C-alpha cells in the first residue's frame, strides 16, 4: 500500500481519459466564452483602452486556470487516506474562513463572499463546498451504521452544516448554502438514511429554505420576477428577459462567436453567472446541448468512479466521488436552469467555465480529487484482480 | 415519529442501496433532459411572443439625411448650398438614468482612492456625509456642464435646468436647431448624458439678399417653398436613406445592418450670372431708395439664348434668416401695364405687314379723337417720321398705325410676342399677364393697346418680347437653367424690320430722345421708355402714381443683352421712365457688357468712359 501510494505520488497516475477529456472540453469552451463576453468590459470602463486593458479579464482567467491546473496536479498526488484524516480540519478551516470573510471580505454587489489574496479573489463558499464533500464522505464512511439506523446519525453532521449554512447566509450566499445542504442530503440518501426520516428532514430543510426566501424581500422579489419577468421587464425581470432573449437570438446555430449582443451590457454578469446565455446566443442550441451533455457526462463519470470505488471497498473514496458528482451536477443544473428561466436567479457559477479565481481553482481541485479516486481504485483493482498488463507494471514498480 | 433508538445491526450494507443510487442518477439525468427540453423549446421552437419582440430594444432604425442639391450660377459659383449642421436634443429621462450610474461610479472611484491613500486592505463603506459630498460634487459638475451648454447655445439661464426637471421628465425637446457643427462638437465634448446631437443640413445662401427672390428658400424639413428651390424641388431633393443599428445596453451603436444609403440631390446650374445679378441688385436698390419707390424689378435676358442672366427685386430679404416676409418675386410673378415700351412692336408690326411704310409721315397736333375719346401726347410733336415717333414716344402716331391694322392681326402680334401667356421658365407661380380680348378691341381699345394699356405683363415677359427685336425678329423662350442655344425660338418679325426698329430705338437714348440717361458709353443702345399710370382697378387710373419702365437692348448693332427695369411708384419727384429707370439701365448694362467681355461698338464715347468707370 505504501509503495503504491509512493508510486502514485510520483505521478504514475492511471489516466482517466474520459474525465480529463470532458473537463478539458468544458475548460476550453468556458475560456473562449469568457473571453468573448468580457472583451468589451474594460474597454468601456477606461477612456483610453489599451490592448492590455481589453485583455484584462481573459489574461486573469488564464492565470486562474493555470493556477487551478498546478493545484490539481498536487491534489491528485495526495492519497485519499490523507484526505480522510484531514477532513474534519478542512471543514473547520472552511468554517473559520467563512467567519474571516465576514470581517475582511471584499464586498461586491452587496454580498461579502470574497477574500482577496494577492490580487486573486477567492470565493470562500467554493472552498467550503469542497470541504463539505470530503467531510461528509468521512462521516458516511465512519458512521454509516448510525446513519442507517438512527435520526441522530442523520442530524449530527447536519449540525456542522447548519453552522456553515448560517455563516453563508450571513454573507449572504443563499445559493451556496443550498448547494452544501443538497450535497449532504444527497450523500446521506446514498448512504442509506431511512426513507421516512430522510423525507422529513428534506421537508424541514425545504420549509426553512422557503421561509428564508419568504422573509427576505430581495429573494422574494427574485422568485416573483422569475414567475413573471414581464411584470417589471426593466428592473427585476430584466436579467431573465435578457437571458431569454439571448437564447431566442441564438436559435439553432447561434449568431457566431463574438457576435452576441446580449453580453454588451444587457446581460449583467455575462462572463460569470450568465455565461451560459452567452453560449446560447453565440453558439446556439448546438453549443447549449454540447455543454449540457458534457456536464451530464461529468456526473455519470463521477458516479461510475464512485461505484467502482464502492465495489473495491473504498467507501470514503466512493462517497467523495458521489459528493463531487452531486455537487457538479446540482450546481451546473442550477446555473443553466437560472439562465433558461427554469429556476429563480441564484448567484452560482457554472463549474469549470465561469470567470472567477476561487471557483476555477477549487473546481480544478475537485476534478483532481475525482481523478485521484479513479487512480486509486484502478490501482486496487489492478493489484487484486490479476490482469497481465497491470501485474507486469506492479512488478516493475 | 422519528425513531431515535439504535437499530439492531445485521442488514447487508452495500448492495441495498444501488437502487437509491440509480434513482439519484436517474433524477439528475432527468434534470439534464429537462434543460435540453427547455433549450430546444427556447431556441428551436421559436416563441413568437410579441413581448420578446419588444425586448429587442437594441435594434433601431436611424434615418440618414440626404443632402440637397446645390444651386449654382452659370459660372459654377454657389448660390444655395446645404451645409451640415447640428441640432441639439435633450432627453431628461436619459439624464436621470445616467445621474444614478455616474454617482455610483464616482462613489466607487472615491472608495478606491481612499483605499489606496490609507493603505487599507479593503475598501471602506462610505459614510452618509461622504455620500452627500459626492452627490454635491456631482451636482456641481453637472450644473457647470449645464451652464456651459446654456452659454454655448446662447440660451437663457435656467432653460436647460427647467428641461431637466426630474419631476416631469420630458422625453424629447430641441435645445437648438441647425447650429454650427463646431458648437455641436463642443457640446458633445461635455459628455452630459441625455444630450444628443442630431446631424442635419441647413440651406445656406451665400448671396443673401442679392438673389433671394429668384432662389427662394426651403422650410424646416428642407423642402423648397419658394422660387427655384420650389420650382426644381424634384431635382434638388435627395432621397433620405436609413440604417438599422444595434445598440448595446448603454445606447452605443455597436453594429450597423441594412444600410440604405441616402441619395444626394442633383445640383442645378442656373443661367444666372452671379456678378451681373449682384450689379443689378446693387443699382436697383440704390435707385429704389433714391426715388423713394415702393418697389422695383430688373430682368436681364441673353438676347441670343433667352437665358435669364439676372432677375432682382426690391425690397429684398435675407433667405438665411427670412426676417422680412416679402417673398414674392415681382419680376416674374407680378404684372404691370407695359405702357410705351410696346410702341416698337407696333412699328415693327406695321412695317412687317406693310400697313406702315418706312417713309410714312404722321401728322399730329397734340390731341387725336377716336370716337368720343381722345388720345393725347405730352407735347405737340407736329409731323413725324417713324424714328421721331419712337424717339418722342408719340401716342397719337402709334394709335394711327394701330388703326391701320386689322384688329385680329394687331392683337395677334401681341399674342405672338408672348403677352397673355406665361413665359414658361419653370419658375413657380409665373404670371401669365393679360391681353385684351379681340371682341372688345374697338378702335379706342386698339389705340390704347398700341401704347401699352389693355395689356399686362411681367418684367420677364416684357424682356422676352424684346428678344424678338434684339435677335433680328426671333422670339426666344426663357430659361432659368444654363443652356447653349434656344431650341424653342420662333420668328415673329422679319430680320430687316427688327433691325430698322432697333435703329429707331437707338434714337431714344440720344440727347433729345426720351432716355438720354440710358446711354452706355462705348456701346450702342436701343431702348424705349415707359411711364405708366397705375391702374386703380376697374378701368380707372390713379393720378400721380406711375410705373417707370425702361426696356433696352445693347449693343444695338449686335445685341447681347435685353434688360427691363421697372420702378414702382417713384415718389421723390421724378417719375418718367427715362429719368428713373433709364439710369439704372445704363449702369447695369455698362457693367454687364464689361463683365461679359462684349467689345465696344461706339468708339467715340469710349475713352472717357474707361477712365470714369475705373476710378
PDB file of C-alpha atoms in Angstrom, chain A residues 24-221:
ATOM      1  CA  UNK A  24     -10.711  19.950 -20.826  1.00  0.00           C
ATOM      2  CA  UNK A  25     -13.644  20.493 -23.191  1.00  0.00           C
ATOM      3  CA  UNK A  26     -15.544  22.402 -20.510  1.00  0.00           C
ATOM      4  CA  UNK A  27     -12.456  24.465 -19.676  1.00  0.00           C
ATOM      5  CA  UNK A  28     -11.816  25.306 -23.321  1.00  0.00           C
ATOM      6  CA  UNK A  29     -15.384  26.237 -24.173  1.00  0.00           C
ATOM      7  CA  UNK A  30     -15.606  28.163 -20.926  1.00  0.00           C
ATOM      8  CA  UNK A  31     -12.402  30.085 -21.548  1.00  0.00           C
ATOM      9  CA  UNK A  32     -13.317  31.029 -25.090  1.00  0.00           C
ATOM     10  CA  UNK A  33     -16.744  32.221 -23.982  1.00  0.00           C
ATOM     11  CA  UNK A  34     -15.378  34.152 -21.015  1.00  0.00           C
ATOM     12  CA  UNK A  35     -13.032  35.892 -23.426  1.00  0.00           C
ATOM     13  CA  UNK A  36     -15.858  36.624 -25.829  1.00  0.00           C
ATOM     14  CA  UNK A  37     -18.085  38.033 -23.131  1.00  0.00           C
ATOM     15  CA  UNK A  38     -15.532  40.124 -21.278  1.00  0.00           C
ATOM     16  CA  UNK A  39     -13.546  41.793 -24.051  1.00  0.00           C
ATOM     17  CA  UNK A  40     -15.799  44.828 -24.066  1.00  0.00           C
ATOM     18  CA  UNK A  41     -15.839  45.309 -20.309  1.00  0.00           C
ATOM     19  CA  UNK A  42     -12.573  47.112 -19.704  1.00  0.00           C
ATOM     20  CA  UNK A  43     -12.531  48.987 -22.942  1.00  0.00           C
ATOM     21  CA  UNK A  44     -15.736  50.729 -21.940  1.00  0.00           C
ATOM     22  CA  UNK A  45     -14.615  51.450 -18.416  1.00  0.00           C
ATOM     23  CA  UNK A  46     -11.432  53.272 -19.263  1.00  0.00           C
ATOM     24  CA  UNK A  47     -11.353  56.079 -21.746  1.00  0.00           C
ATOM     25  CA  UNK A  48      -8.043  55.165 -23.326  1.00  0.00           C
ATOM     26  CA  UNK A  49      -8.409  51.471 -23.935  1.00  0.00           C
ATOM     27  CA  UNK A  50      -5.042  49.894 -24.418  1.00  0.00           C
ATOM     28  CA  UNK A  51      -4.672  46.378 -25.756  1.00  0.00           C
ATOM     29  CA  UNK A  52      -3.746  45.169 -22.293  1.00  0.00           C
ATOM     30  CA  UNK A  53      -6.904  46.658 -20.881  1.00  0.00           C
ATOM     31  CA  UNK A  54      -9.075  44.819 -23.328  1.00  0.00           C
ATOM     32  CA  UNK A  55      -7.431  41.526 -22.492  1.00  0.00           C
ATOM     33  CA  UNK A  56      -7.563  42.113 -18.735  1.00  0.00           C
ATOM     34  CA  UNK A  57     -10.251  39.559 -17.996  1.00  0.00           C
ATOM     35  CA  UNK A  58      -9.046  36.832 -20.381  1.00  0.00           C
ATOM     36  CA  UNK A  59      -5.488  37.085 -19.048  1.00  0.00           C
ATOM     37  CA  UNK A  60      -6.670  36.904 -15.462  1.00  0.00           C
ATOM     38  CA  UNK A  61      -8.834  33.902 -16.269  1.00  0.00           C
ATOM     39  CA  UNK A  62      -5.853  32.238 -17.938  1.00  0.00           C
ATOM     40  CA  UNK A  63      -3.910  32.747 -14.706  1.00  0.00           C
ATOM     41  CA  UNK A  64      -6.816  31.235 -12.763  1.00  0.00           C
ATOM     42  CA  UNK A  65      -6.871  28.169 -14.971  1.00  0.00           C
ATOM     43  CA  UNK A  66      -3.089  27.766 -14.827  1.00  0.00           C
ATOM     44  CA  UNK A  67      -3.114  28.036 -11.047  1.00  0.00           C
ATOM     45  CA  UNK A  68      -6.019  25.592 -10.936  1.00  0.00           C
ATOM     46  CA  UNK A  69      -4.145  23.056 -13.048  1.00  0.00           C
ATOM     47  CA  UNK A  70      -0.998  23.348 -10.941  1.00  0.00           C
ATOM     48  CA  UNK A  71      -3.046  22.878  -7.792  1.00  0.00           C
ATOM     49  CA  UNK A  72      -4.863  19.961  -9.383  1.00  0.00           C
ATOM     50  CA  UNK A  73      -1.524  18.328 -10.125  1.00  0.00           C
ATOM     51  CA  UNK A  74      -0.625  18.383  -6.415  1.00  0.00           C
ATOM     52  CA  UNK A  75      -4.099  17.498  -5.166  1.00  0.00           C
ATOM     53  CA  UNK A  76      -4.026  14.410  -7.369  1.00  0.00           C
ATOM     54  CA  UNK A  77      -0.888  13.284  -5.564  1.00  0.00           C
ATOM     55  CA  UNK A  78      -2.446  13.307  -2.097  1.00  0.00           C
ATOM     56  CA  UNK A  79      -3.646   9.836  -1.109  1.00  0.00           C
ATOM     57  CA  UNK A  80      -7.328   9.510  -0.237  1.00  0.00           C
ATOM     58  CA  UNK A  81      -6.406   8.224   3.240  1.00  0.00           C
ATOM     59  CA  UNK A  82      -4.817  11.564   3.999  1.00  0.00           C
ATOM     60  CA  UNK A  83      -7.943  13.374   2.871  1.00  0.00           C
ATOM     61  CA  UNK A  84      -9.966  11.296   5.268  1.00  0.00           C
ATOM     62  CA  UNK A  85      -7.571  12.240   8.070  1.00  0.00           C
ATOM     63  CA  UNK A  86      -7.648  15.938   7.432  1.00  0.00           C
ATOM     64  CA  UNK A  87     -11.339  16.105   6.510  1.00  0.00           C
ATOM     65  CA  UNK A  88     -12.566  17.489   9.874  1.00  0.00           C
ATOM     66  CA  UNK A  89      -9.783  20.079   9.977  1.00  0.00           C
ATOM     67  CA  UNK A  90     -10.509  21.044   6.394  1.00  0.00           C
ATOM     68  CA  UNK A  91     -14.139  21.617   7.248  1.00  0.00           C
ATOM     69  CA  UNK A  92     -13.315  23.572  10.374  1.00  0.00           C
ATOM     70  CA  UNK A  93     -10.831  25.629   8.385  1.00  0.00           C
ATOM     71  CA  UNK A  94     -13.607  26.294   5.920  1.00  0.00           C
ATOM     72  CA  UNK A  95     -15.881  27.467   8.720  1.00  0.00           C
ATOM     73  CA  UNK A  96     -13.146  29.714  10.087  1.00  0.00           C
ATOM     74  CA  UNK A  97     -12.635  31.244   6.662  1.00  0.00           C
ATOM     75  CA  UNK A  98     -16.363  31.864   6.485  1.00  0.00           C
ATOM     76  CA  UNK A  99     -16.069  33.820   9.704  1.00  0.00           C
ATOM     77  CA  UNK A 100     -12.983  35.627   8.429  1.00  0.00           C
ATOM     78  CA  UNK A 101     -14.674  36.605   5.197  1.00  0.00           C
ATOM     79  CA  UNK A 102     -17.473  38.249   7.106  1.00  0.00           C
ATOM     80  CA  UNK A 103     -14.967  40.674   8.585  1.00  0.00           C
ATOM     81  CA  UNK A 104     -12.335  41.067   5.904  1.00  0.00           C
ATOM     82  CA  UNK A 105     -14.153  40.060   2.745  1.00  0.00           C
ATOM     83  CA  UNK A 106     -14.498  42.093  -0.391  1.00  0.00           C
ATOM     84  CA  UNK A 107     -17.979  43.382  -0.938  1.00  0.00           C
ATOM     85  CA  UNK A 108     -19.356  43.024  -4.446  1.00  0.00           C
ATOM     86  CA  UNK A 109     -22.931  43.945  -5.255  1.00  0.00           C
ATOM     87  CA  UNK A 110     -23.925  43.822  -1.608  1.00  0.00           C
ATOM     88  CA  UNK A 111     -22.515  40.389  -0.794  1.00  0.00           C
ATOM     89  CA  UNK A 112     -19.302  39.753   1.154  1.00  0.00           C
ATOM     90  CA  UNK A 113     -18.179  36.491  -0.367  1.00  0.00           C
ATOM     91  CA  UNK A 114     -14.625  37.021  -1.467  1.00  0.00           C
ATOM     92  CA  UNK A 115     -11.217  37.044   0.137  1.00  0.00           C
ATOM     93  CA  UNK A 116      -8.581  38.893  -1.809  1.00  0.00           C
ATOM     94  CA  UNK A 117      -5.280  37.009  -1.946  1.00  0.00           C
ATOM     95  CA  UNK A 118      -2.527  38.591  -3.984  1.00  0.00           C
ATOM     96  CA  UNK A 119      -4.926  40.123  -6.453  1.00  0.00           C
ATOM     97  CA  UNK A 120      -6.938  36.940  -6.909  1.00  0.00           C
ATOM     98  CA  UNK A 121     -10.342  36.797  -5.372  1.00  0.00           C
ATOM     99  CA  UNK A 122     -11.247  33.559  -3.670  1.00  0.00           C
ATOM    100  CA  UNK A 123     -14.874  32.790  -3.104  1.00  0.00           C
ATOM    101  CA  UNK A 124     -14.764  31.077   0.280  1.00  0.00           C
ATOM    102  CA  UNK A 125     -18.033  29.289  -0.261  1.00  0.00           C
ATOM    103  CA  UNK A 126     -16.434  27.255  -3.059  1.00  0.00           C
ATOM    104  CA  UNK A 127     -13.779  26.045  -0.637  1.00  0.00           C
ATOM    105  CA  UNK A 128     -16.476  25.215   1.889  1.00  0.00           C
ATOM    106  CA  UNK A 129     -18.324  23.105  -0.694  1.00  0.00           C
ATOM    107  CA  UNK A 130     -15.132  21.148  -1.335  1.00  0.00           C
ATOM    108  CA  UNK A 131     -14.552  20.651   2.395  1.00  0.00           C
ATOM    109  CA  UNK A 132     -18.195  19.671   2.833  1.00  0.00           C
ATOM    110  CA  UNK A 133     -17.856  16.845   0.303  1.00  0.00           C
ATOM    111  CA  UNK A 134     -14.720  15.458   1.938  1.00  0.00           C
ATOM    112  CA  UNK A 135     -16.073  15.830   5.429  1.00  0.00           C
ATOM    113  CA  UNK A 136     -19.390  14.207   4.598  1.00  0.00           C
ATOM    114  CA  UNK A 137     -17.636  11.316   2.865  1.00  0.00           C
ATOM    115  CA  UNK A 138     -15.583  10.723   6.004  1.00  0.00           C
ATOM    116  CA  UNK A 139     -18.681  10.864   8.175  1.00  0.00           C
ATOM    117  CA  UNK A 140     -20.561   8.441   5.977  1.00  0.00           C
ATOM    118  CA  UNK A 141     -17.570   6.111   5.947  1.00  0.00           C
ATOM    119  CA  UNK A 142     -17.195   6.131   9.720  1.00  0.00           C
ATOM    120  CA  UNK A 143     -20.810   6.361  10.771  1.00  0.00           C
ATOM    121  CA  UNK A 144     -22.711   4.605   8.046  1.00  0.00           C
ATOM    122  CA  UNK A 145     -24.316   2.320  10.546  1.00  0.00           C
ATOM    123  CA  UNK A 146     -25.724   5.124  12.650  1.00  0.00           C
ATOM    124  CA  UNK A 147     -26.936   6.992   9.571  1.00  0.00           C
ATOM    125  CA  UNK A 148     -28.887   3.967   8.520  1.00  0.00           C
ATOM    126  CA  UNK A 149     -30.324   3.277  11.875  1.00  0.00           C
ATOM    127  CA  UNK A 150     -30.890   6.490  13.779  1.00  0.00           C
ATOM    128  CA  UNK A 151     -32.025  10.007  13.314  1.00  0.00           C
ATOM    129  CA  UNK A 152     -29.070  11.095  15.391  1.00  0.00           C
ATOM    130  CA  UNK A 153     -26.737   9.771  12.830  1.00  0.00           C
ATOM    131  CA  UNK A 154     -28.570  11.862  10.305  1.00  0.00           C
ATOM    132  CA  UNK A 155     -28.706  15.034  12.324  1.00  0.00           C
ATOM    133  CA  UNK A 156     -25.196  15.083  13.754  1.00  0.00           C
ATOM    134  CA  UNK A 157     -23.338  16.138  10.594  1.00  0.00           C
ATOM    135  CA  UNK A 158     -26.149  18.461   9.697  1.00  0.00           C
ATOM    136  CA  UNK A 159     -25.365  20.457  12.811  1.00  0.00           C
ATOM    137  CA  UNK A 160     -21.989  21.436  11.428  1.00  0.00           C
ATOM    138  CA  UNK A 161     -23.601  22.029   8.045  1.00  0.00           C
ATOM    139  CA  UNK A 162     -26.194  24.301   9.589  1.00  0.00           C
ATOM    140  CA  UNK A 163     -23.425  26.361  11.134  1.00  0.00           C
ATOM    141  CA  UNK A 164     -21.822  26.606   7.699  1.00  0.00           C
ATOM    142  CA  UNK A 165     -25.193  27.464   6.166  1.00  0.00           C
ATOM    143  CA  UNK A 166     -25.861  30.212   8.683  1.00  0.00           C
ATOM    144  CA  UNK A 167     -22.418  31.677   8.029  1.00  0.00           C
ATOM    145  CA  UNK A 168     -23.076  31.507   4.311  1.00  0.00           C
ATOM    146  CA  UNK A 169     -26.445  33.175   4.752  1.00  0.00           C
ATOM    147  CA  UNK A 170     -24.742  35.993   6.619  1.00  0.00           C
ATOM    148  CA  UNK A 171     -22.627  36.820   3.578  1.00  0.00           C
ATOM    149  CA  UNK A 172     -25.327  36.395   2.134  1.00  0.00           C
ATOM    150  CA  UNK A 173     -24.865  33.448  -0.193  1.00  0.00           C
ATOM    151  CA  UNK A 174     -28.121  31.579  -0.229  1.00  0.00           C
ATOM    152  CA  UNK A 175     -27.154  29.530  -3.286  1.00  0.00           C
ATOM    153  CA  UNK A 176     -24.030  28.035  -1.734  1.00  0.00           C
ATOM    154  CA  UNK A 177     -25.895  27.204   1.458  1.00  0.00           C
ATOM    155  CA  UNK A 178     -28.416  25.295  -0.616  1.00  0.00           C
ATOM    156  CA  UNK A 179     -25.604  23.541  -2.506  1.00  0.00           C
ATOM    157  CA  UNK A 180     -23.808  22.224   0.581  1.00  0.00           C
ATOM    158  CA  UNK A 181     -27.102  21.081   2.113  1.00  0.00           C
ATOM    159  CA  UNK A 182     -28.037  19.311  -1.105  1.00  0.00           C
ATOM    160  CA  UNK A 183     -24.602  17.646  -1.184  1.00  0.00           C
ATOM    161  CA  UNK A 184     -25.007  16.472   2.412  1.00  0.00           C
ATOM    162  CA  UNK A 185     -28.575  15.263   1.895  1.00  0.00           C
ATOM    163  CA  UNK A 186     -27.702  13.518  -1.335  1.00  0.00           C
ATOM    164  CA  UNK A 187     -24.761  11.729   0.216  1.00  0.00           C
ATOM    165  CA  UNK A 188     -26.841  10.624   3.198  1.00  0.00           C
ATOM    166  CA  UNK A 189     -29.533   9.434   0.855  1.00  0.00           C
ATOM    167  CA  UNK A 190     -26.963   7.305  -0.942  1.00  0.00           C
ATOM    168  CA  UNK A 191     -25.514   6.138   2.358  1.00  0.00           C
ATOM    169  CA  UNK A 192     -28.835   4.615   3.196  1.00  0.00           C
ATOM    170  CA  UNK A 193     -30.628   7.013   5.511  1.00  0.00           C
ATOM    171  CA  UNK A 194     -34.053   5.702   6.376  1.00  0.00           C
ATOM    172  CA  UNK A 195     -36.577   6.923   3.904  1.00  0.00           C
ATOM    173  CA  UNK A 196     -39.098   8.326   6.320  1.00  0.00           C
ATOM    174  CA  UNK A 197     -36.563  10.233   8.382  1.00  0.00           C
ATOM    175  CA  UNK A 198     -34.852  11.453   5.266  1.00  0.00           C
ATOM    176  CA  UNK A 199     -38.099  12.661   3.762  1.00  0.00           C
ATOM    177  CA  UNK A 200     -38.974  14.501   6.941  1.00  0.00           C
ATOM    178  CA  UNK A 201     -35.536  16.107   7.077  1.00  0.00           C
ATOM    179  CA  UNK A 202     -35.848  17.127   3.454  1.00  0.00           C
ATOM    180  CA  UNK A 203     -39.225  18.650   4.192  1.00  0.00           C
ATOM    181  CA  UNK A 204     -37.863  20.585   7.175  1.00  0.00           C
ATOM    182  CA  UNK A 205     -34.931  21.921   5.154  1.00  0.00           C
ATOM    183  CA  UNK A 206     -37.279  22.829   2.307  1.00  0.00           C
ATOM    184  CA  UNK A 207     -39.615  24.703   4.662  1.00  0.00           C
ATOM    185  CA  UNK A 208     -36.688  26.538   6.245  1.00  0.00           C
ATOM    186  CA  UNK A 209     -35.370  27.499   2.843  1.00  0.00           C
ATOM    187  CA  UNK A 210     -38.857  28.583   1.827  1.00  0.00           C
ATOM    188  CA  UNK A 211     -39.122  30.736   4.928  1.00  0.00           C
ATOM    189  CA  UNK A 212     -35.762  32.307   4.230  1.00  0.00           C
ATOM    190  CA  UNK A 213     -36.918  33.218   0.775  1.00  0.00           C
ATOM    191  CA  UNK A 214     -40.238  34.483   2.045  1.00  0.00           C
ATOM    192  CA  UNK A 215     -38.754  36.626   4.796  1.00  0.00           C
ATOM    193  CA  UNK A 216     -36.050  38.259   2.715  1.00  0.00           C
ATOM    194  CA  UNK A 217     -37.698  40.760   0.345  1.00  0.00           C
ATOM    195  CA  UNK A 218     -34.974  40.644  -2.300  1.00  0.00           C
ATOM    196  CA  UNK A 219     -35.114  36.853  -2.532  1.00  0.00           C
ATOM    197  CA  UNK A 220     -38.891  37.004  -2.708  1.00  0.00           C
ATOM    198  CA  UNK A 221     -38.590  39.549  -5.478  1.00  0.00           C
TER     199      UNK A 221
END
